[in-house]
PDB file of C-alpha atoms and ligand atoms in Angstrom:
ATOM      1  CA  MET A   6     112.441 248.058   3.439  1.00  0.00           C
ATOM      2  CA  ASN A   7     111.119 248.383   6.975  1.00  0.00           C
ATOM      3  CA  ASP A   8     111.789 251.462   9.072  1.00  0.00           C
ATOM      4  CA  PRO A   9     113.955 250.033  11.876  1.00  0.00           C
ATOM      5  CA  LEU A  10     112.432 252.348  14.452  1.00  0.00           C
ATOM      6  CA  GLU A  11     108.947 251.114  13.511  1.00  0.00           C
ATOM      7  CA  VAL A  12     110.172 247.544  13.937  1.00  0.00           C
ATOM      8  CA  ALA A  13     111.597 248.467  17.349  1.00  0.00           C
ATOM      9  CA  ARG A  14     108.298 250.057  18.342  1.00  0.00           C
ATOM     10  CA  ALA A  15     106.408 246.882  17.420  1.00  0.00           C
ATOM     11  CA  ALA A  16     108.864 244.540  19.214  1.00  0.00           C
ATOM     12  CA  LYS A  17     107.991 243.096  22.600  1.00  0.00           C
ATOM     13  CA  GLY A  18     109.687 244.897  25.466  1.00  0.00           C
ATOM     14  CA  PHE A  19     109.504 247.782  27.856  1.00  0.00           C
ATOM     15  CA  LEU A  20     110.990 251.025  26.516  1.00  0.00           C
ATOM     16  CA  PRO A  21     108.905 254.207  26.249  1.00  0.00           C
ATOM     17  CA  GLU A  22     109.545 256.476  23.249  1.00  0.00           C
ATOM     18  CA  ASP A  23     111.290 259.218  25.207  1.00  0.00           C
ATOM     19  CA  GLU A  24     113.668 256.690  26.752  1.00  0.00           C
ATOM     20  CA  ALA A  25     114.364 255.156  23.331  1.00  0.00           C
ATOM     21  CA  ASP A  26     115.195 258.637  22.009  1.00  0.00           C
ATOM     22  CA  ALA A  27     117.495 259.257  24.990  1.00  0.00           C
ATOM     23  CA  LEU A  28     119.179 255.902  24.461  1.00  0.00           C
ATOM     24  CA  ARG A  29     119.938 256.743  20.820  1.00  0.00           C
ATOM     25  CA  ALA A  30     121.199 260.194  21.849  1.00  0.00           C
ATOM     26  CA  ALA A  31     123.547 258.601  24.394  1.00  0.00           C
ATOM     27  CA  ALA A  32     124.761 256.138  21.781  1.00  0.00           C
ATOM     28  CA  HIS A  33     125.542 259.008  19.404  1.00  0.00           C
ATOM     29  CA  ARG A  34     127.464 260.678  22.177  1.00  0.00           C
ATOM     30  CA  ALA A  35     129.407 257.487  22.948  1.00  0.00           C
ATOM     31  CA  GLY A  36     130.703 257.384  19.371  1.00  0.00           C
ATOM     32  CA  PRO A  37     132.702 254.581  17.760  1.00  0.00           C
ATOM     33  CA  GLY A  38     134.191 251.674  19.672  1.00  0.00           C
ATOM     34  CA  VAL A  39     132.639 248.585  21.199  1.00  0.00           C
ATOM     35  CA  TRP A  40     129.224 248.789  22.852  1.00  0.00           C
ATOM     36  CA  LEU A  41     127.740 246.179  25.140  1.00  0.00           C
ATOM     37  CA  GLU A  42     124.048 245.817  25.907  1.00  0.00           C
ATOM     38  CA  VAL A  43     123.299 243.546  28.873  1.00  0.00           C
ATOM     39  CA  GLY A  44     119.760 242.180  28.508  1.00  0.00           C
ATOM     40  CA  THR A  45     118.601 241.732  24.914  1.00  0.00           C
ATOM     41  CA  TYR A  46     115.119 240.271  25.579  1.00  0.00           C
ATOM     42  CA  CYS A  47     113.338 240.547  22.201  1.00  0.00           C
ATOM     43  CA  GLY A  48     115.640 243.171  20.706  1.00  0.00           C
ATOM     44  CA  LYS A  49     113.627 246.376  21.080  1.00  0.00           C
ATOM     45  CA  SER A  50     116.451 248.520  22.509  1.00  0.00           C
ATOM     46  CA  THR A  51     118.965 246.524  20.468  1.00  0.00           C
ATOM     47  CA  VAL A  52     117.460 247.931  17.256  1.00  0.00           C
ATOM     48  CA  HIS A  53     117.672 251.480  18.602  1.00  0.00           C
ATOM     49  CA  LEU A  54     121.340 250.947  19.446  1.00  0.00           C
ATOM     50  CA  ALA A  55     122.087 249.151  16.173  1.00  0.00           C
ATOM     51  CA  VAL A  56     120.746 252.004  14.065  1.00  0.00           C
ATOM     52  CA  VAL A  57     123.197 254.405  15.724  1.00  0.00           C
ATOM     53  CA  ALA A  58     126.049 251.865  15.824  1.00  0.00           C
ATOM     54  CA  ARG A  59     125.811 251.490  12.059  1.00  0.00           C
ATOM     55  CA  GLU A  60     125.769 255.263  11.620  1.00  0.00           C
ATOM     56  CA  VAL A  61     128.818 255.998  13.779  1.00  0.00           C
ATOM     57  CA  GLY A  62     130.783 252.831  13.015  1.00  0.00           C
ATOM     58  CA  ALA A  63     130.524 251.223  16.455  1.00  0.00           C
ATOM     59  CA  ARG A  64     130.371 247.456  17.044  1.00  0.00           C
ATOM     60  CA  LEU A  65     127.353 246.421  19.117  1.00  0.00           C
ATOM     61  CA  ILE A  66     127.322 243.284  21.222  1.00  0.00           C
ATOM     62  CA  THR A  67     124.140 242.286  23.024  1.00  0.00           C
ATOM     63  CA  LEU A  68     124.191 239.687  25.781  1.00  0.00           C
ATOM     64  CA  ASP A  69     121.355 237.539  27.130  1.00  0.00           C
ATOM     65  CA  HIS A  70     120.747 233.920  28.151  1.00  0.00           C
ATOM     66  CA  HIS A  71     117.332 234.281  26.501  1.00  0.00           C
ATOM     67  CA  ARG A  72     115.534 232.295  29.200  1.00  0.00           C
ATOM     68  CA  GLY A  73     113.869 235.398  30.632  1.00  0.00           C
ATOM     69  CA  SER A  74     114.120 237.060  34.030  1.00  0.00           C
ATOM     70  CA  GLU A  75     112.132 236.098  37.127  1.00  0.00           C
ATOM     71  CA  GLU A  76     109.280 238.433  36.226  1.00  0.00           C
ATOM     72  CA  ASN A  77     108.949 236.753  32.796  1.00  0.00           C
ATOM     73  CA  GLN A  78     108.475 233.217  34.147  1.00  0.00           C
ATOM     74  CA  PRO A  79     105.093 231.391  34.240  1.00  0.00           C
ATOM     75  CA  GLY A  80     102.908 232.747  37.028  1.00  0.00           C
ATOM     76  CA  TRP A  81     104.755 236.091  37.174  1.00  0.00           C
ATOM     77  CA  GLU A  82     103.513 239.507  36.172  1.00  0.00           C
ATOM     78  CA  TRP A  83     105.392 239.839  32.867  1.00  0.00           C
ATOM     79  CA  HIS A  84     105.003 236.260  31.608  1.00  0.00           C
ATOM     80  CA  ASP A  85     104.201 236.008  27.906  1.00  0.00           C
ATOM     81  CA  THR A  86     103.139 232.502  26.791  1.00  0.00           C
ATOM     82  CA  ALA A  87     104.098 233.361  23.187  1.00  0.00           C
ATOM     83  CA  LEU A  88     107.757 233.323  24.293  1.00  0.00           C
ATOM     84  CA  VAL A  89     107.754 229.739  25.595  1.00  0.00           C
ATOM     85  CA  ASP A  90     109.671 227.110  23.611  1.00  0.00           C
ATOM     86  CA  PRO A  91     107.472 223.986  23.875  1.00  0.00           C
ATOM     87  CA  HIS A  92     110.508 221.724  23.339  1.00  0.00           C
ATOM     88  CA  ALA A  93     112.313 222.995  26.422  1.00  0.00           C
ATOM     89  CA  GLY A  94     109.185 224.079  28.263  1.00  0.00           C
ATOM     90  CA  ARG A  95     111.074 227.261  29.035  1.00  0.00           C
ATOM     91  CA  LEU A  96     111.154 230.809  27.794  1.00  0.00           C
ATOM     92  CA  ASP A  97     113.221 231.353  24.667  1.00  0.00           C
ATOM     93  CA  THR A  98     113.484 234.924  23.417  1.00  0.00           C
ATOM     94  CA  LEU A  99     116.326 234.205  20.971  1.00  0.00           C
ATOM     95  CA  PRO A 100     114.135 233.427  17.911  1.00  0.00           C
ATOM     96  CA  HIS A 101     112.205 236.620  18.608  1.00  0.00           C
ATOM     97  CA  VAL A 102     115.257 238.847  18.709  1.00  0.00           C
ATOM     98  CA  ARG A 103     116.566 237.200  15.523  1.00  0.00           C
ATOM     99  CA  ARG A 104     113.304 238.069  13.818  1.00  0.00           C
ATOM    100  CA  THR A 105     113.342 241.623  15.186  1.00  0.00           C
ATOM    101  CA  LEU A 106     116.896 242.275  13.950  1.00  0.00           C
ATOM    102  CA  PHE A 107     116.106 240.712  10.565  1.00  0.00           C
ATOM    103  CA  ASP A 108     112.943 242.774  10.127  1.00  0.00           C
ATOM    104  CA  ALA A 109     114.808 245.941  11.123  1.00  0.00           C
ATOM    105  CA  GLY A 110     117.607 245.163   8.651  1.00  0.00           C
ATOM    106  CA  VAL A 111     120.299 245.581  11.304  1.00  0.00           C
ATOM    107  CA  GLU A 112     121.629 242.017  11.628  1.00  0.00           C
ATOM    108  CA  GLU A 113     125.084 242.956  10.337  1.00  0.00           C
ATOM    109  CA  ALA A 114     125.441 245.730  12.944  1.00  0.00           C
ATOM    110  CA  VAL A 115     124.922 243.422  15.937  1.00  0.00           C
ATOM    111  CA  ASN A 116     126.647 240.427  17.523  1.00  0.00           C
ATOM    112  CA  LEU A 117     124.389 238.303  19.697  1.00  0.00           C
ATOM    113  CA  VAL A 118     126.105 236.633  22.634  1.00  0.00           C
ATOM    114  CA  VAL A 119     124.032 233.900  24.299  1.00  0.00           C
ATOM    115  CA  GLY A 120     124.980 233.190  27.891  1.00  0.00           C
ATOM    116  CA  THR A 121     124.619 234.432  31.427  1.00  0.00           C
ATOM    117  CA  THR A 122     126.489 237.556  32.458  1.00  0.00           C
ATOM    118  CA  GLN A 123     128.422 235.412  34.935  1.00  0.00           C
ATOM    119  CA  GLN A 124     129.653 233.169  32.102  1.00  0.00           C
ATOM    120  CA  VAL A 125     130.632 236.037  29.821  1.00  0.00           C
ATOM    121  CA  ALA A 126     132.233 238.114  32.580  1.00  0.00           C
ATOM    122  CA  ARG A 127     134.852 235.352  32.962  1.00  0.00           C
ATOM    123  CA  TRP A 128     136.325 236.011  29.526  1.00  0.00           C
ATOM    124  CA  TRP A 129     135.266 239.578  28.645  1.00  0.00           C
ATOM    125  CA  THR A 130     138.313 241.892  28.300  1.00  0.00           C
ATOM    126  CA  THR A 131     137.336 244.367  25.566  1.00  0.00           C
ATOM    127  CA  PRO A 132     137.255 248.085  26.438  1.00  0.00           C
ATOM    128  CA  LEU A 133     133.791 249.629  26.024  1.00  0.00           C
ATOM    129  CA  SER A 134     132.833 253.098  24.838  1.00  0.00           C
ATOM    130  CA  PHE A 135     129.208 252.376  25.800  1.00  0.00           C
ATOM    131  CA  LEU A 136     127.646 250.005  28.315  1.00  0.00           C
ATOM    132  CA  PHE A 137     123.882 249.617  28.623  1.00  0.00           C
ATOM    133  CA  LEU A 138     122.776 247.720  31.732  1.00  0.00           C
ATOM    134  CA  ASP A 139     119.245 246.348  31.324  1.00  0.00           C
ATOM    135  CA  GLY A 140     119.549 242.739  32.425  1.00  0.00           C
ATOM    136  CA  ASN A 141     118.270 240.814  35.410  1.00  0.00           C
ATOM    137  CA  HIS A 142     117.017 243.253  38.053  1.00  0.00           C
ATOM    138  CA  THR A 143     117.666 241.229  41.207  1.00  0.00           C
ATOM    139  CA  GLU A 144     120.099 242.931  43.581  1.00  0.00           C
ATOM    140  CA  GLU A 145     122.662 240.159  43.206  1.00  0.00           C
ATOM    141  CA  VAL A 146     122.743 240.099  39.415  1.00  0.00           C
ATOM    142  CA  ALA A 147     122.383 243.867  38.928  1.00  0.00           C
ATOM    143  CA  GLN A 148     125.372 244.437  41.218  1.00  0.00           C
ATOM    144  CA  HIS A 149     127.297 241.627  39.537  1.00  0.00           C
ATOM    145  CA  ASP A 150     126.712 243.055  36.076  1.00  0.00           C
ATOM    146  CA  TYR A 151     127.902 246.489  37.144  1.00  0.00           C
ATOM    147  CA  ALA A 152     131.007 245.135  38.888  1.00  0.00           C
ATOM    148  CA  ALA A 153     131.818 242.837  35.963  1.00  0.00           C
ATOM    149  CA  PHE A 154     131.417 245.214  33.032  1.00  0.00           C
ATOM    150  CA  ALA A 155     131.645 248.820  34.281  1.00  0.00           C
ATOM    151  CA  PRO A 156     135.443 248.565  34.791  1.00  0.00           C
ATOM    152  CA  HIS A 157     135.747 247.989  31.018  1.00  0.00           C
ATOM    153  CA  VAL A 158     134.160 251.362  30.204  1.00  0.00           C
ATOM    154  CA  VAL A 159     136.899 253.677  28.946  1.00  0.00           C
ATOM    155  CA  ARG A 160     137.419 257.156  30.376  1.00  0.00           C
ATOM    156  CA  ASN A 161     134.683 259.482  29.027  1.00  0.00           C
ATOM    157  CA  GLY A 162     132.815 256.394  27.853  1.00  0.00           C
ATOM    158  CA  LEU A 163     129.129 256.177  28.757  1.00  0.00           C
ATOM    159  CA  LEU A 164     127.102 253.940  31.038  1.00  0.00           C
ATOM    160  CA  ALA A 165     123.315 253.783  30.648  1.00  0.00           C
ATOM    161  CA  VAL A 166     121.160 252.049  33.252  1.00  0.00           C
ATOM    162  CA  HIS A 167     117.508 251.207  32.597  1.00  0.00           C
ATOM    163  CA  ASP A 168     114.595 250.853  35.038  1.00  0.00           C
ATOM    164  CA  VAL A 169     116.046 253.231  37.629  1.00  0.00           C
ATOM    165  CA  PHE A 170     113.370 254.091  40.201  1.00  0.00           C
ATOM    166  CA  PRO A 171     114.565 256.107  43.212  1.00  0.00           C
ATOM    167  CA  ASP A 172     111.061 255.818  44.710  1.00  0.00           C
ATOM    168  CA  PRO A 173     110.293 252.174  45.626  1.00  0.00           C
ATOM    169  CA  ARG A 174     106.616 252.805  44.827  1.00  0.00           C
ATOM    170  CA  ASP A 175     107.607 253.164  41.145  1.00  0.00           C
ATOM    171  CA  GLY A 176     109.614 249.958  40.794  1.00  0.00           C
ATOM    172  CA  GLY A 177     112.380 247.678  41.991  1.00  0.00           C
ATOM    173  CA  GLN A 178     115.434 249.239  43.608  1.00  0.00           C
ATOM    174  CA  PRO A 179     118.511 247.329  42.349  1.00  0.00           C
ATOM    175  CA  PRO A 180     119.144 249.472  39.223  1.00  0.00           C
ATOM    176  CA  TRP A 181     118.881 252.583  41.408  1.00  0.00           C
ATOM    177  CA  HIS A 182     121.392 251.064  43.829  1.00  0.00           C
ATOM    178  CA  VAL A 183     123.745 250.502  40.893  1.00  0.00           C
ATOM    179  CA  VAL A 184     123.498 254.172  39.877  1.00  0.00           C
ATOM    180  CA  GLN A 185     124.152 255.254  43.464  1.00  0.00           C
ATOM    181  CA  ARG A 186     127.156 252.955  43.637  1.00  0.00           C
ATOM    182  CA  ALA A 187     128.546 254.293  40.358  1.00  0.00           C
ATOM    183  CA  GLU A 188     128.174 257.930  41.391  1.00  0.00           C
ATOM    184  CA  SER A 189     129.154 257.685  45.051  1.00  0.00           C
ATOM    185  CA  ALA A 190     132.476 256.038  44.236  1.00  0.00           C
ATOM    186  CA  GLY A 191     133.172 258.829  41.720  1.00  0.00           C
ATOM    187  CA  ALA A 192     133.748 256.364  38.878  1.00  0.00           C
ATOM    188  CA  PHE A 193     130.837 257.859  36.929  1.00  0.00           C
ATOM    189  CA  GLU A 194     129.191 261.275  36.829  1.00  0.00           C
ATOM    190  CA  PRO A 195     125.585 261.956  35.814  1.00  0.00           C
ATOM    191  CA  VAL A 196     124.865 263.055  32.236  1.00  0.00           C
ATOM    192  CA  SER A 197     121.090 262.778  31.821  1.00  0.00           C
ATOM    193  CA  ILE A 198     117.862 261.407  33.266  1.00  0.00           C
ATOM    194  CA  THR A 199     114.945 260.465  30.983  1.00  0.00           C
ATOM    195  CA  GLY A 200     112.137 258.568  32.655  1.00  0.00           C
ATOM    196  CA  SER A 201     113.801 255.503  34.149  1.00  0.00           C
ATOM    197  CA  LEU A 202     116.889 255.784  31.916  1.00  0.00           C
ATOM    198  CA  ARG A 203     120.064 257.199  33.479  1.00  0.00           C
ATOM    199  CA  VAL A 204     123.147 258.075  31.468  1.00  0.00           C
ATOM    200  CA  LEU A 205     126.500 258.496  33.202  1.00  0.00           C
ATOM    201  CA  ARG A 206     130.034 259.272  32.058  1.00  0.00           C
ATOM    202  CA  ARG A 207     133.169 257.449  33.197  1.00  0.00           C
ATOM    203  CA  THR A 208     135.688 259.547  35.090  1.00  0.00           C
ATOM    204  CA  ALA A 209     139.320 258.779  35.853  1.00  0.00           C
ATOM    205  CA  ALA A 210     138.383 257.155  39.190  1.00  0.00           C
ATOM    206  CA  ALA A 211     138.422 253.393  39.562  1.00  0.00           C
ATOM    207  CA  VAL A 212     135.193 251.357  39.671  1.00  0.00           C
ATOM    208  CA  SER A 213     134.562 249.942  43.119  1.00  0.00           C
TER     209      SER A 213
HETATM  210 MG1  LIG B   7     114.539 247.483  30.978  1.00  0.00          MG
END
């Protein structure tokens, strides 16, 4: 039996140990209910969430189109040729996440949803006790994902946002803009900051 956290550590992806620990702590705090992760990639953070979901009896859904973000495409900084499906000639991270979840022994704790956030936002209606935004980091999609899914977070439910860099020298700005939007409208209040991971709590105010 593999240690799921060891499997997560070995999986492709970008999640330092301290941020993984903070993500699991936030998940514990969120408690039972339905959790949505936006941006599965190869399943690294999914395993961290699944371990806690199983423990507290939450249902974890993870959403990705599995074709990679801009920065993962050929010629870009984070391109990984091992993730290309030769049949389609395009990135395909789905087989990798399947393998990661299998190796970690957490398949039964996770539902994979394959699609764009725009597609899924059209039919998603389920209240969320935990939302983890870690999808496409362009301004347009980051803002879309917040506007589409944050209203489903229940009062006192948690929102985690990854890759938040207030200083542009450290990284792209859209996730930071999402956090500012969430806090300035009063819909969410800050809970914790660990590296580039922000955790916020839903208030009674509406998401705008
Ligand atoms: Mg990320």
